[in-house]
Coordinates of C-alpha atoms and ligand atoms in Angstrom, one line a residue:
M1 CA 22.6 25.9 -17.5
S2 CA 21.4 23.0 -19.8
L3 CA 20.9 19.3 -19.9
P4 CA 24.4 17.0 -20.2
V5 CA 22.9 15.8 -23.6
D6 CA 26.1 14.4 -24.7
T7 CA 26.4 12.1 -21.6
I8 CA 22.7 11.5 -21.7
R9 CA 22.9 10.3 -25.3
I10 CA 25.7 7.9 -24.8
L11 CA 24.2 6.2 -21.9
A12 CA 20.6 6.2 -23.3
D13 CA 22.0 4.4 -26.3
R14 CA 22.9 1.5 -23.9
H15 CA 19.3 1.2 -22.7
P16 CA 16.9 1.4 -26.0
K17 CA 13.4 1.3 -25.7
P18 CA 12.0 -2.0 -26.9
A19 CA 9.6 -1.4 -29.8
N20 CA 5.6 -2.4 -29.5
I21 CA 5.7 -1.9 -25.7
R22 CA 3.6 1.1 -24.1
F23 CA 4.7 1.9 -20.4
T24 CA 2.3 3.5 -18.0
Y25 CA 3.1 5.1 -14.6
G26 CA 0.2 3.8 -12.9
T27 CA -1.2 3.6 -9.3
A28 CA 1.7 1.4 -8.7
G29 CA 4.5 3.1 -10.6
F30 CA 5.7 1.4 -13.8
R31 CA 4.9 -2.3 -13.2
T32 CA 5.4 -5.2 -15.9
L33 CA 7.7 -7.9 -17.1
G34 CA 11.1 -7.1 -15.5
S35 CA 12.9 -8.2 -18.5
T36 CA 11.1 -5.3 -20.5
L37 CA 12.1 -2.6 -18.2
D38 CA 15.9 -1.8 -18.7
S39 CA 14.9 1.4 -20.7
V40 CA 12.1 2.7 -18.1
M41 CA 14.9 2.1 -15.3
F42 CA 17.4 4.3 -17.1
R43 CA 14.9 6.9 -17.7
V44 CA 13.3 7.3 -14.4
G45 CA 17.0 7.5 -12.9
I46 CA 16.9 10.8 -14.8
L47 CA 13.2 11.8 -13.8
A48 CA 14.3 11.2 -10.4
G49 CA 17.3 13.5 -10.8
L50 CA 15.1 16.2 -12.4
R51 CA 12.3 15.8 -9.6
S52 CA 15.0 16.5 -7.0
K53 CA 16.5 19.6 -8.8
K54 CA 12.9 20.9 -9.1
L55 CA 12.5 20.6 -5.6
D56 CA 15.6 22.3 -4.8
G57 CA 17.6 19.7 -4.4
K58 CA 15.5 17.8 -1.8
T59 CA 16.1 13.9 -1.6
I60 CA 13.7 12.0 -3.9
G61 CA 13.4 8.1 -3.2
V62 CA 13.4 5.5 -6.1
M63 CA 12.2 1.9 -5.2
V64 CA 12.6 -0.9 -7.5
T65 CA 9.8 -3.5 -6.6
A66 CA 6.9 -5.4 -8.1
S67 CA 5.2 -5.9 -4.6
H68 CA 2.9 -8.9 -4.6
N69 CA 3.1 -9.6 -8.2
P70 CA 4.8 -12.7 -9.7
E71 CA 8.3 -13.3 -9.6
P72 CA 9.2 -12.6 -13.0
D73 CA 7.5 -9.0 -12.7
N74 CA 9.3 -6.1 -11.4
G75 CA 8.8 -2.1 -11.2
V76 CA 9.7 1.2 -10.1
K77 CA 8.0 4.0 -7.9
L78 CA 9.3 7.5 -7.2
V79 CA 8.8 8.5 -3.8
D80 CA 8.3 12.5 -2.8
P81 CA 10.2 14.4 -0.1
R82 CA 8.2 13.7 2.8
G83 CA 7.9 10.1 2.0
E84 CA 4.6 10.3 0.0
M85 CA 3.9 8.9 -3.4
L86 CA 5.2 10.9 -6.3
E87 CA 2.9 14.0 -7.2
A88 CA 0.1 13.2 -9.5
A89 CA 1.3 15.7 -12.4
W90 CA 4.7 13.9 -12.5
E91 CA 3.1 10.6 -13.4
A92 CA 2.2 11.8 -16.7
H93 CA 5.9 13.2 -17.2
A94 CA 7.0 9.7 -16.2
T95 CA 4.7 7.7 -18.7
N96 CA 5.8 10.4 -21.5
L97 CA 9.5 10.0 -21.0
A98 CA 9.2 6.1 -20.8
N99 CA 7.2 5.8 -24.2
A100 CA 9.9 8.0 -26.2
P101 CA 10.7 5.8 -29.0
T102 CA 14.2 6.6 -29.6
T103 CA 17.1 8.2 -28.0
D104 CA 16.7 11.7 -30.0
A105 CA 12.9 11.6 -28.9
F106 CA 13.8 11.0 -25.4
I107 CA 16.2 13.9 -25.1
E108 CA 13.5 16.0 -26.8
A109 CA 11.0 15.0 -24.2
L110 CA 13.4 15.8 -21.4
E111 CA 14.1 19.2 -22.7
N112 CA 10.2 19.8 -23.1
L113 CA 9.8 18.7 -19.3
V114 CA 12.6 21.2 -18.2
K115 CA 10.9 24.0 -20.0
I116 CA 7.2 23.1 -18.9
A117 CA 7.9 22.2 -15.3
K118 CA 10.4 25.2 -15.3
I119 CA 13.2 22.8 -13.7
D120 CA 16.4 24.9 -12.6
L121 CA 19.0 22.7 -13.8
S122 CA 21.7 24.3 -11.7
K123 CA 20.1 23.0 -8.6
P124 CA 21.6 19.9 -7.2
S125 CA 20.0 16.4 -7.2
R126 CA 19.8 14.1 -4.5
I127 CA 18.4 10.6 -4.6
V128 CA 18.1 7.5 -2.3
Y129 CA 17.2 4.2 -3.8
G130 CA 16.5 0.4 -2.9
R131 CA 15.4 -2.7 -4.3
D132 CA 13.4 -5.7 -3.1
T133 CA 14.7 -9.4 -3.4
R134 CA 13.7 -10.0 -7.2
P135 CA 16.3 -11.6 -9.2
S136 CA 15.7 -9.1 -12.0
G137 CA 16.8 -6.4 -9.3
P138 CA 20.5 -6.3 -9.4
S139 CA 20.7 -5.4 -13.6
L140 CA 17.5 -3.0 -13.1
V141 CA 19.3 -1.2 -10.5
A142 CA 22.4 -0.9 -12.7
A143 CA 20.1 0.7 -15.6
L144 CA 18.9 3.1 -13.1
E145 CA 22.3 3.9 -11.7
D146 CA 23.3 4.9 -15.4
G147 CA 20.4 7.3 -15.3
F148 CA 21.5 9.0 -12.1
Q149 CA 25.2 9.1 -13.6
A150 CA 23.8 10.8 -16.8
I151 CA 22.1 13.7 -14.9
G152 CA 24.7 13.9 -12.6
A153 CA 22.9 13.1 -9.3
S154 CA 24.2 12.4 -5.7
V155 CA 22.9 9.2 -4.9
R156 CA 22.9 6.9 -1.7
N157 CA 21.9 3.2 -2.1
A158 CA 19.9 1.7 0.6
G159 CA 20.2 -1.8 -1.0
V160 CA 17.8 -4.5 -0.5
T161 CA 15.1 -3.0 1.7
T162 CA 11.3 -2.8 2.1
T163 CA 9.3 -0.2 0.3
P164 CA 8.2 1.2 3.7
I165 CA 11.8 1.6 4.9
L166 CA 12.8 3.3 1.8
H167 CA 9.9 5.9 2.4
Y168 CA 10.9 6.3 6.1
L169 CA 14.5 7.1 4.6
V170 CA 13.5 9.6 2.5
R171 CA 11.5 11.6 4.9
S172 CA 14.4 11.0 7.5
I173 CA 17.0 12.6 5.1
N174 CA 14.9 15.3 4.4
T175 CA 14.0 16.4 7.9
K176 CA 17.3 15.8 9.4
G177 CA 18.1 18.7 11.8
T178 CA 14.9 20.2 11.5
K179 CA 12.3 20.3 14.3
D180 CA 10.2 17.8 12.3
E181 CA 13.1 15.1 12.2
Y182 CA 11.3 12.1 11.3
G183 CA 14.0 9.6 12.8
I184 CA 17.5 8.4 12.3
D185 CA 18.0 8.0 8.5
S186 CA 19.4 4.4 8.5
E187 CA 17.7 0.9 8.6
E188 CA 19.1 0.6 12.5
G189 CA 17.4 4.0 13.0
Y190 CA 14.1 2.8 11.8
M191 CA 14.2 -0.3 13.7
Q192 CA 15.3 1.5 17.0
K193 CA 12.3 3.9 16.5
L194 CA 9.8 1.4 16.1
S195 CA 11.1 -1.1 18.6
T196 CA 11.6 1.4 21.3
A197 CA 7.9 2.9 21.0
F198 CA 6.6 -0.8 20.8
K199 CA 8.3 -1.7 24.2
K200 CA 7.0 1.5 25.9
L201 CA 3.5 0.6 24.7
V202 CA 3.5 -3.0 25.9
A203 CA 5.3 -2.3 29.3
G204 CA 3.6 -4.1 31.7
K205 CA 1.3 -5.9 29.9
P206 CA 1.2 -9.8 29.9
A207 CA 3.5 -11.2 27.1
S208 CA 1.3 -12.3 23.9
P209 CA 1.7 -15.7 22.6
P210 CA 4.2 -16.1 19.8
L211 CA 3.0 -14.6 16.4
I212 CA 3.8 -16.5 13.0
V213 CA 4.9 -14.2 10.4
D214 CA 4.7 -15.3 6.7
C215 CA 7.2 -13.3 5.0
A216 CA 6.1 -14.1 1.4
N217 CA 9.7 -15.3 0.6
G218 CA 10.2 -11.5 0.2
V219 CA 12.4 -8.7 1.5
G220 CA 9.9 -8.6 4.6
A221 CA 12.0 -11.6 5.9
Q222 CA 15.0 -9.7 6.3
A223 CA 13.2 -6.9 8.0
V224 CA 11.6 -9.4 10.3
D225 CA 14.9 -11.0 11.4
E226 CA 16.2 -7.6 12.1
I227 CA 13.5 -6.3 14.3
I228 CA 13.6 -9.7 16.3
K229 CA 16.8 -8.5 17.6
Y230 CA 15.4 -5.4 18.7
L231 CA 12.3 -6.4 20.2
G232 CA 14.1 -8.9 22.9
D233 CA 11.5 -10.5 24.9
S234 CA 8.7 -7.9 24.4
L235 CA 7.3 -10.1 21.4
Q236 CA 8.0 -13.3 20.0
L237 CA 8.0 -13.5 16.3
I238 CA 8.0 -16.7 14.3
P239 CA 9.0 -16.1 10.7
H240 CA 7.8 -18.3 7.8
N241 CA 8.3 -18.2 4.3
T242 CA 11.7 -16.7 4.3
A243 CA 13.2 -18.3 1.3
T244 CA 14.1 -15.2 -0.4
T245 CA 17.0 -16.9 -2.9
T246 CA 14.8 -19.9 -3.8
P247 CA 13.8 -19.4 -7.5
G248 CA 10.0 -18.9 -8.0
A249 CA 9.3 -18.7 -4.2
L250 CA 8.4 -15.1 -3.8
N251 CA 4.6 -14.6 -3.3
N252 CA 3.9 -18.2 -4.5
A253 CA 1.1 -19.7 -2.7
C254 CA 2.0 -17.3 0.3
G255 CA 2.0 -13.6 1.2
A256 CA -0.9 -11.1 1.9
D257 CA -2.2 -10.8 -1.8
F258 CA -2.5 -14.4 -1.7
V259 CA -4.5 -14.5 1.6
K260 CA -6.6 -11.7 0.4
T261 CA -7.6 -13.0 -3.0
T262 CA -7.9 -16.6 -2.1
Q263 CA -9.4 -16.1 1.5
K264 CA -7.1 -19.3 2.1
L265 CA -4.3 -20.0 4.6
P266 CA -1.0 -20.4 2.9
P267 CA -0.5 -24.0 2.6
S268 CA 3.1 -23.9 3.8
L269 CA 1.6 -22.7 7.3
A270 CA -1.0 -25.5 7.7
Q271 CA 1.3 -27.8 9.8
F272 CA 2.4 -24.8 11.9
L273 CA -0.8 -22.9 13.0
K274 CA -2.8 -24.5 15.7
P275 CA -6.6 -23.5 16.2
G276 CA -6.6 -20.0 18.1
Q277 CA -3.2 -19.1 17.5
R278 CA -3.0 -15.8 15.2
A279 CA -0.6 -15.2 12.3
C280 CA 0.0 -12.6 9.8
S281 CA 1.2 -12.2 6.1
F282 CA 3.3 -9.6 4.5
D283 CA 3.5 -8.9 1.0
G284 CA 6.7 -9.1 -1.4
D285 CA 7.7 -5.6 -0.6
A286 CA 6.4 -5.7 3.1
D287 CA 3.9 -2.7 2.7
R288 CA 0.8 -4.8 3.2
L289 CA -0.3 -6.8 6.1
M290 CA -3.0 -9.4 6.6
Y291 CA -3.8 -11.2 10.0
F292 CA -5.7 -14.5 10.2
Y293 CA -6.3 -17.4 12.6
L294 CA -8.1 -20.6 12.5
D295 CA -11.2 -20.9 14.8
E296 CA -12.0 -23.8 17.2
R297 CA -13.4 -25.7 14.3
G298 CA -10.0 -25.4 12.3
Q299 CA -12.1 -22.9 9.8
F300 CA -9.7 -20.1 8.3
R301 CA -10.7 -16.7 9.3
M302 CA -9.1 -13.6 7.8
L303 CA -8.7 -10.2 9.5
D304 CA -7.9 -7.9 6.5
G305 CA -7.3 -4.3 6.2
D306 CA -10.9 -3.2 7.1
K307 CA -10.5 -5.0 10.4
I308 CA -7.2 -3.7 11.0
A309 CA -8.7 -0.1 10.4
A310 CA -11.6 -1.0 12.9
L311 CA -9.2 -2.2 15.8
V312 CA -6.7 0.4 15.3
A313 CA -9.5 3.5 15.2
A314 CA -11.2 2.2 18.1
F315 CA -8.2 2.0 20.1
I316 CA -7.1 5.7 19.3
V317 CA -10.5 7.1 19.9
D318 CA -10.5 5.5 23.5
L319 CA -6.9 7.0 24.2
V320 CA -8.1 10.4 23.0
K321 CA -10.9 10.2 25.3
A322 CA -8.9 9.0 28.3
A323 CA -6.3 11.8 27.5
G324 CA -9.1 14.3 27.9
L325 CA -8.6 15.5 24.1
E326 CA -11.9 14.4 22.9
E327 CA -12.7 17.9 21.9
E328 CA -9.3 19.0 20.1
I329 CA -8.7 15.5 18.3
K330 CA -11.1 14.2 15.9
V331 CA -10.6 10.5 14.5
G332 CA -11.7 9.7 10.8
I333 CA -11.5 6.7 8.6
V334 CA -10.8 6.5 4.9
Q335 CA -11.9 3.6 2.8
T336 CA -12.3 2.6 -0.8
A337 CA -15.4 1.0 -2.3
Y338 CA -13.7 -2.4 -1.6
A339 CA -14.2 -2.0 2.1
N340 CA -16.3 -4.5 3.4
G341 CA -20.0 -3.4 3.8
G342 CA -19.9 -4.8 7.4
S343 CA -16.8 -2.6 8.3
T344 CA -18.4 0.5 6.7
K345 CA -21.6 0.1 8.6
Y346 CA -19.6 -0.8 11.9
L347 CA -17.2 2.4 11.5
S348 CA -19.7 4.9 10.3
D349 CA -21.9 4.1 13.4
R350 CA -18.9 5.5 15.4
L351 CA -16.9 8.0 13.3
P352 CA -16.6 10.0 10.1
V353 CA -15.8 7.7 7.2
K354 CA -14.9 9.1 3.7
C355 CA -14.9 6.8 0.5
V356 CA -12.2 7.4 -2.1
P357 CA -11.0 5.9 -5.2
T358 CA -8.8 3.0 -5.1
G359 CA -5.0 3.7 -4.7
V360 CA -3.2 4.8 -1.8
K361 CA -2.5 8.2 -3.0
H362 CA -6.2 9.1 -2.7
L363 CA -6.4 7.3 0.8
H364 CA -3.5 9.2 2.0
H365 CA -4.5 12.5 1.0
A366 CA -8.2 12.0 2.3
A367 CA -6.5 11.0 5.8
E368 CA -4.5 14.2 5.9
H369 CA -7.8 16.3 6.3
Y370 CA -8.5 14.5 9.9
D371 CA -6.6 15.2 13.0
V372 CA -6.1 11.5 13.2
G373 CA -6.8 9.7 9.8
V374 CA -6.8 5.9 9.8
Y375 CA -6.8 4.5 6.3
F376 CA -6.6 1.1 5.1
E377 CA -7.5 -0.7 1.9
A378 CA -9.1 -3.9 2.4
N379 CA -6.2 -5.7 0.9
G380 CA -4.1 -4.5 4.0
H381 CA -2.3 -1.4 2.9
G382 CA -2.5 1.3 5.1
T383 CA -1.5 3.7 8.1
V384 CA -2.4 6.3 10.6
L385 CA -1.5 10.0 10.0
F386 CA -1.4 12.3 13.0
S387 CA -1.6 16.1 11.6
P388 CA 1.0 18.6 12.4
D389 CA -1.4 20.3 14.8
T390 CA -2.4 17.1 16.5
Q391 CA 1.2 16.4 17.1
E392 CA 1.7 19.7 18.7
T393 CA -1.6 19.4 20.9
L394 CA -0.1 16.0 22.3
A395 CA 3.3 17.5 23.0
A396 CA 1.5 20.7 24.7
H397 CA -1.3 19.0 26.4
Q398 CA -1.1 19.1 30.5
P399 CA -2.6 16.0 31.7
S400 CA -4.9 16.5 34.9
T401 CA -4.8 12.9 36.3
P402 CA -2.6 10.0 36.0
A403 CA -4.9 8.2 33.7
Q404 CA -4.8 11.2 31.3
S405 CA -1.0 11.1 31.7
T406 CA -0.8 7.5 30.9
A407 CA -3.2 7.6 27.7
L408 CA -1.3 11.0 26.6
N409 CA 2.0 9.0 26.6
H410 CA 0.5 5.9 24.6
L411 CA -0.9 8.6 22.1
V412 CA 2.7 10.0 21.7
N413 CA 4.1 6.8 21.6
L414 CA 1.8 5.7 18.7
T415 CA 3.2 8.7 16.6
Q416 CA 6.5 7.0 16.8
L417 CA 5.4 3.2 16.3
I418 CA 3.4 4.2 13.2
N419 CA 5.2 4.8 9.8
Q420 CA 3.3 7.9 8.8
T421 CA 4.7 7.7 5.4
V422 CA 3.1 4.7 3.8
G423 CA 1.5 1.6 4.8
D424 CA 4.0 -0.5 6.5
A425 CA 3.5 -4.3 7.3
L426 CA 6.2 -4.3 10.1
S427 CA 4.9 -1.1 11.7
D428 CA 1.2 -2.1 11.1
M429 CA 1.8 -5.4 12.8
L430 CA 3.6 -4.0 15.8
L431 CA 0.5 -1.5 16.2
V432 CA -1.9 -4.3 16.0
E433 CA 0.1 -6.4 18.7
V434 CA 0.1 -3.2 20.8
V435 CA -3.9 -3.1 20.4
L436 CA -4.4 -6.8 21.2
A437 CA -2.0 -6.8 24.2
H438 CA -4.0 -3.7 25.8
K439 CA -7.4 -5.4 24.9
S440 CA -6.1 -8.7 25.8
Y441 CA -7.9 -9.9 22.6
S442 CA -7.5 -13.0 20.8
G443 CA -7.9 -13.2 16.9
A444 CA -11.6 -14.4 17.6
E445 CA -12.5 -11.3 20.0
W446 CA -10.9 -9.0 17.5
D447 CA -12.7 -10.8 14.7
S448 CA -16.3 -10.5 16.2
L449 CA -16.0 -6.4 16.4
Y450 CA -18.0 -6.9 13.3
V451 CA -19.2 -9.6 10.7
D452 CA -17.9 -9.3 7.3
L453 CA -20.5 -9.6 4.4
P454 CA -19.4 -12.5 2.2
N455 CA -18.0 -11.0 -1.0
R456 CA -16.4 -12.0 -4.6
L457 CA -14.1 -10.2 -6.9
V458 CA -13.9 -11.1 -10.5
K459 CA -12.0 -9.9 -13.4
V460 CA -13.3 -9.4 -16.7
V461 CA -11.1 -9.1 -19.9
V462 CA -12.8 -6.5 -22.3
S463 CA -11.5 -5.4 -25.5
D464 CA -11.0 -1.9 -24.3
I465 CA -11.0 -1.0 -20.7
H466 CA -10.9 2.9 -21.5
I467 CA -14.6 3.1 -22.0
F468 CA -15.1 2.4 -18.4
K469 CA -15.9 5.6 -16.5
T470 CA -16.7 5.9 -13.0
E471 CA -18.0 8.4 -10.2
D472 CA -18.8 8.6 -6.7
A473 CA -15.5 6.9 -5.7
E474 CA -15.5 4.4 -8.3
R475 CA -19.0 3.1 -7.0
R476 CA -20.9 3.9 -10.2
L477 CA -20.3 3.5 -13.9
V478 CA -21.3 6.8 -16.0
S479 CA -19.6 4.9 -19.3
P480 CA -20.7 2.6 -21.0
P481 CA -23.9 4.5 -21.0
G482 CA -26.9 2.4 -19.5
L483 CA -24.7 -0.2 -18.0
Q484 CA -25.1 1.0 -14.4
A485 CA -28.8 0.9 -14.4
K486 CA -28.7 -2.7 -15.5
I487 CA -26.3 -3.3 -12.6
D488 CA -28.7 -1.6 -10.1
E489 CA -31.4 -3.7 -11.6
L490 CA -29.6 -7.0 -10.7
V491 CA -28.2 -5.7 -7.2
R492 CA -31.7 -5.0 -6.0
R493 CA -32.6 -8.7 -6.2
Y494 CA -30.2 -9.7 -3.4
E495 CA -30.4 -9.0 0.3
A496 CA -27.7 -6.6 1.4
G497 CA -26.4 -6.7 -2.1
R498 CA -23.9 -4.3 -3.3
A499 CA -21.7 -4.6 -6.4
F500 CA -19.5 -2.1 -8.4
V501 CA -17.3 -2.1 -11.7
R502 CA -14.3 -0.3 -12.4
P503 CA -11.3 -0.5 -14.7
S504 CA -8.2 -1.6 -13.0
G505 CA -5.4 0.6 -12.4
T506 CA -2.6 -2.0 -12.7
E507 CA -4.0 -4.7 -15.0
A508 CA -5.7 -4.7 -18.4
V509 CA -8.9 -5.8 -16.9
V510 CA -12.1 -4.5 -15.4
R511 CA -12.9 -5.6 -11.7
V512 CA -16.3 -6.6 -10.5
Y513 CA -16.9 -6.7 -6.8
A514 CA -20.0 -8.1 -5.2
E515 CA -21.2 -8.8 -1.7
A516 CA -24.3 -10.2 -0.1
M517 CA -25.9 -11.4 3.0
V518 CA -24.7 -15.0 2.4
R519 CA -21.8 -16.6 0.3
A520 CA -23.9 -18.3 -2.6
Q521 CA -25.6 -14.8 -3.4
A522 CA -22.4 -12.8 -3.2
D523 CA -20.9 -15.2 -5.8
E524 CA -23.9 -15.3 -7.7
L525 CA -24.2 -11.6 -8.0
A526 CA -20.6 -11.3 -8.8
F527 CA -20.8 -13.9 -11.9
R528 CA -24.0 -12.3 -13.1
V529 CA -22.5 -8.7 -13.0
A530 CA -19.3 -10.0 -14.9
G531 CA -21.5 -11.7 -17.4
L532 CA -23.7 -8.4 -18.0
V533 CA -20.4 -6.5 -18.5
Y534 CA -19.0 -9.1 -20.7
D535 CA -22.2 -9.2 -22.8
E536 CA -22.7 -5.5 -22.9
T537 CA -19.3 -4.6 -24.1
G538 CA -19.2 -7.1 -27.0
G539 CA -17.1 -10.3 -25.5
D540 CA -16.8 -13.1 -27.8
P541 CA -19.7 -15.7 -26.8
A542 CA -17.5 -18.3 -27.7
R543 CA -14.8 -17.5 -25.1
R544 CA -17.3 -16.4 -22.3
P545 CA -15.8 -17.6 -19.1
A546 CA -17.9 -20.7 -18.1
E547 CA -18.4 -19.3 -14.6
F548 CA -20.2 -15.9 -15.8
L549 CA -23.9 -16.4 -15.3
Ligands
GN1_1 C1 -9.1 -4.7 -5.6 C2 -7.6 -4.3 -5.6 O1 -7.0 -5.0 -4.6 N1 -6.9 -3.4 -6.2 C3 -5.6 -2.9 -6.0 C4 -5.0 -2.9 -7.2 O2 -5.6 -1.7 -7.9 P1 -6.4 -1.9 -9.2 O3 -6.5 -0.6 -9.9 O4 -7.6 -2.4 -8.8 O5 -5.5 -3.0 -10.3 O6 -3.5 -2.4 -6.9 C5 -3.5 -1.4 -6.4 C6 -1.8 -1.1 -6.3 O7 -1.3 -2.0 -5.6 C7 -4.0 -1.3 -4.9 O8 -3.7 0.0 -4.4 C8 -5.5 -1.7 -5.0 O9 -6.1 -1.9 -3.8
MG2 MG1 3.2 -4.0 -1.6

């Protein structure tokens, strides 16, 4: 069987590639200005069909979103059959197809892909797709659908939904009717699964005070509205920033990325948040979660992905012990270089901790090597993975006391509460609430597990980010030559100083991260390193940012 070239040609001509734009399938899929993505969407539609054929007709997911980016941006990501990110080798195929300059070149690239990836075109192709609330979504989805039609895929439209729900659907569809059935393959199935597990986990605990949820004016608002109906009085949620149809509102001065990068309270919450009350923020596609509260002096305190990892890991370790499974089940943590040094110290005193390069796929794969792998990026994206062996151990274990039995049940319920396909703000929020309810922790008590080192993230615009090459999980530069030694020399002068430089995988910038014992020193170190990077790579002195030292 060969490609339906005539159909592809007719449809491809309706979605010409804009000249002078190079697209890259990076850490976050394709992501750029929504108005430039029509051809990319069409081509990704065909690619998804081919990916499904390659995997014997298993269902592939396609999510149209640009997450926490500004509203005019959009993007698209593929989801592999177990609900995980697209296999790395196919990222290059995606980039290739997206950049073919003409319809002819595109068809040639497709034929080439079929050949090198040995795709059997007679296999069926199945796809489930969804989008976030961005205004450019409907027309981009229409282009995607043209791609599905061109390759003759069987499709299911999941409509406007969160990224983690789409991942849940992919895994549920592909495991339907097997012993590993992940869940009922619908949004109701997802809500039911999470809320049932949550209610069992908090049964008998005193009700927590209401939780403010900043929905970033994105699709998370819809999911929060929905879960409220299922939670009953087990948890009271107060949604804010739910204006999903107000132009320009998405991620604007709200949401998890705003909170993390500005280390500030979203201004829209200022009149609602009382000192001591906890609140959380989702990002634009609801796969990141940040918690925060105001201390008794009204100071903003942030509880980021590192704090979530510490809270959750300690809880799971306690349960494993209490269930009498300490020998069988080992818990481990995965972080990136952006994890706060305070958290790394706290965690590595207690558990195995692995550091991997930025990007969820790296964290996810490393977490799979533990019996229970807890991974969170500092920005709030993360989850917990229970290995297949661990899930069997939990199912087979015979508790010898009522206390062991209770702990075992909690662990089993956690495997249901946690979305193990990908970071999920809604599921992670319920997880945090379970731990807080069990420990009777306020935000302040949770916060006091360890103290964050002051830190600063700075972007440096350089003429060519490709000259920056790293090693040791991005913590050291190997290129440009000599630069790392100069960074080391600076870092040595600061108490508890740490700094690293890496090229961004999602923006045309180099990122500098620095931390130190006190705020002013962390800022100074960051701006010194930024200045060094700028000068050493030929930055124009006339345009040197004033804050660089
Ligand atoms: C410092 C930072 O927050 N980096 C983010 C950002 O990657 P960069 O490669 O740093 O641009 O976007 C990634 C995808 O969303 C996310 O995984 C990562 O944590
Ligand atoms: Mg996101």
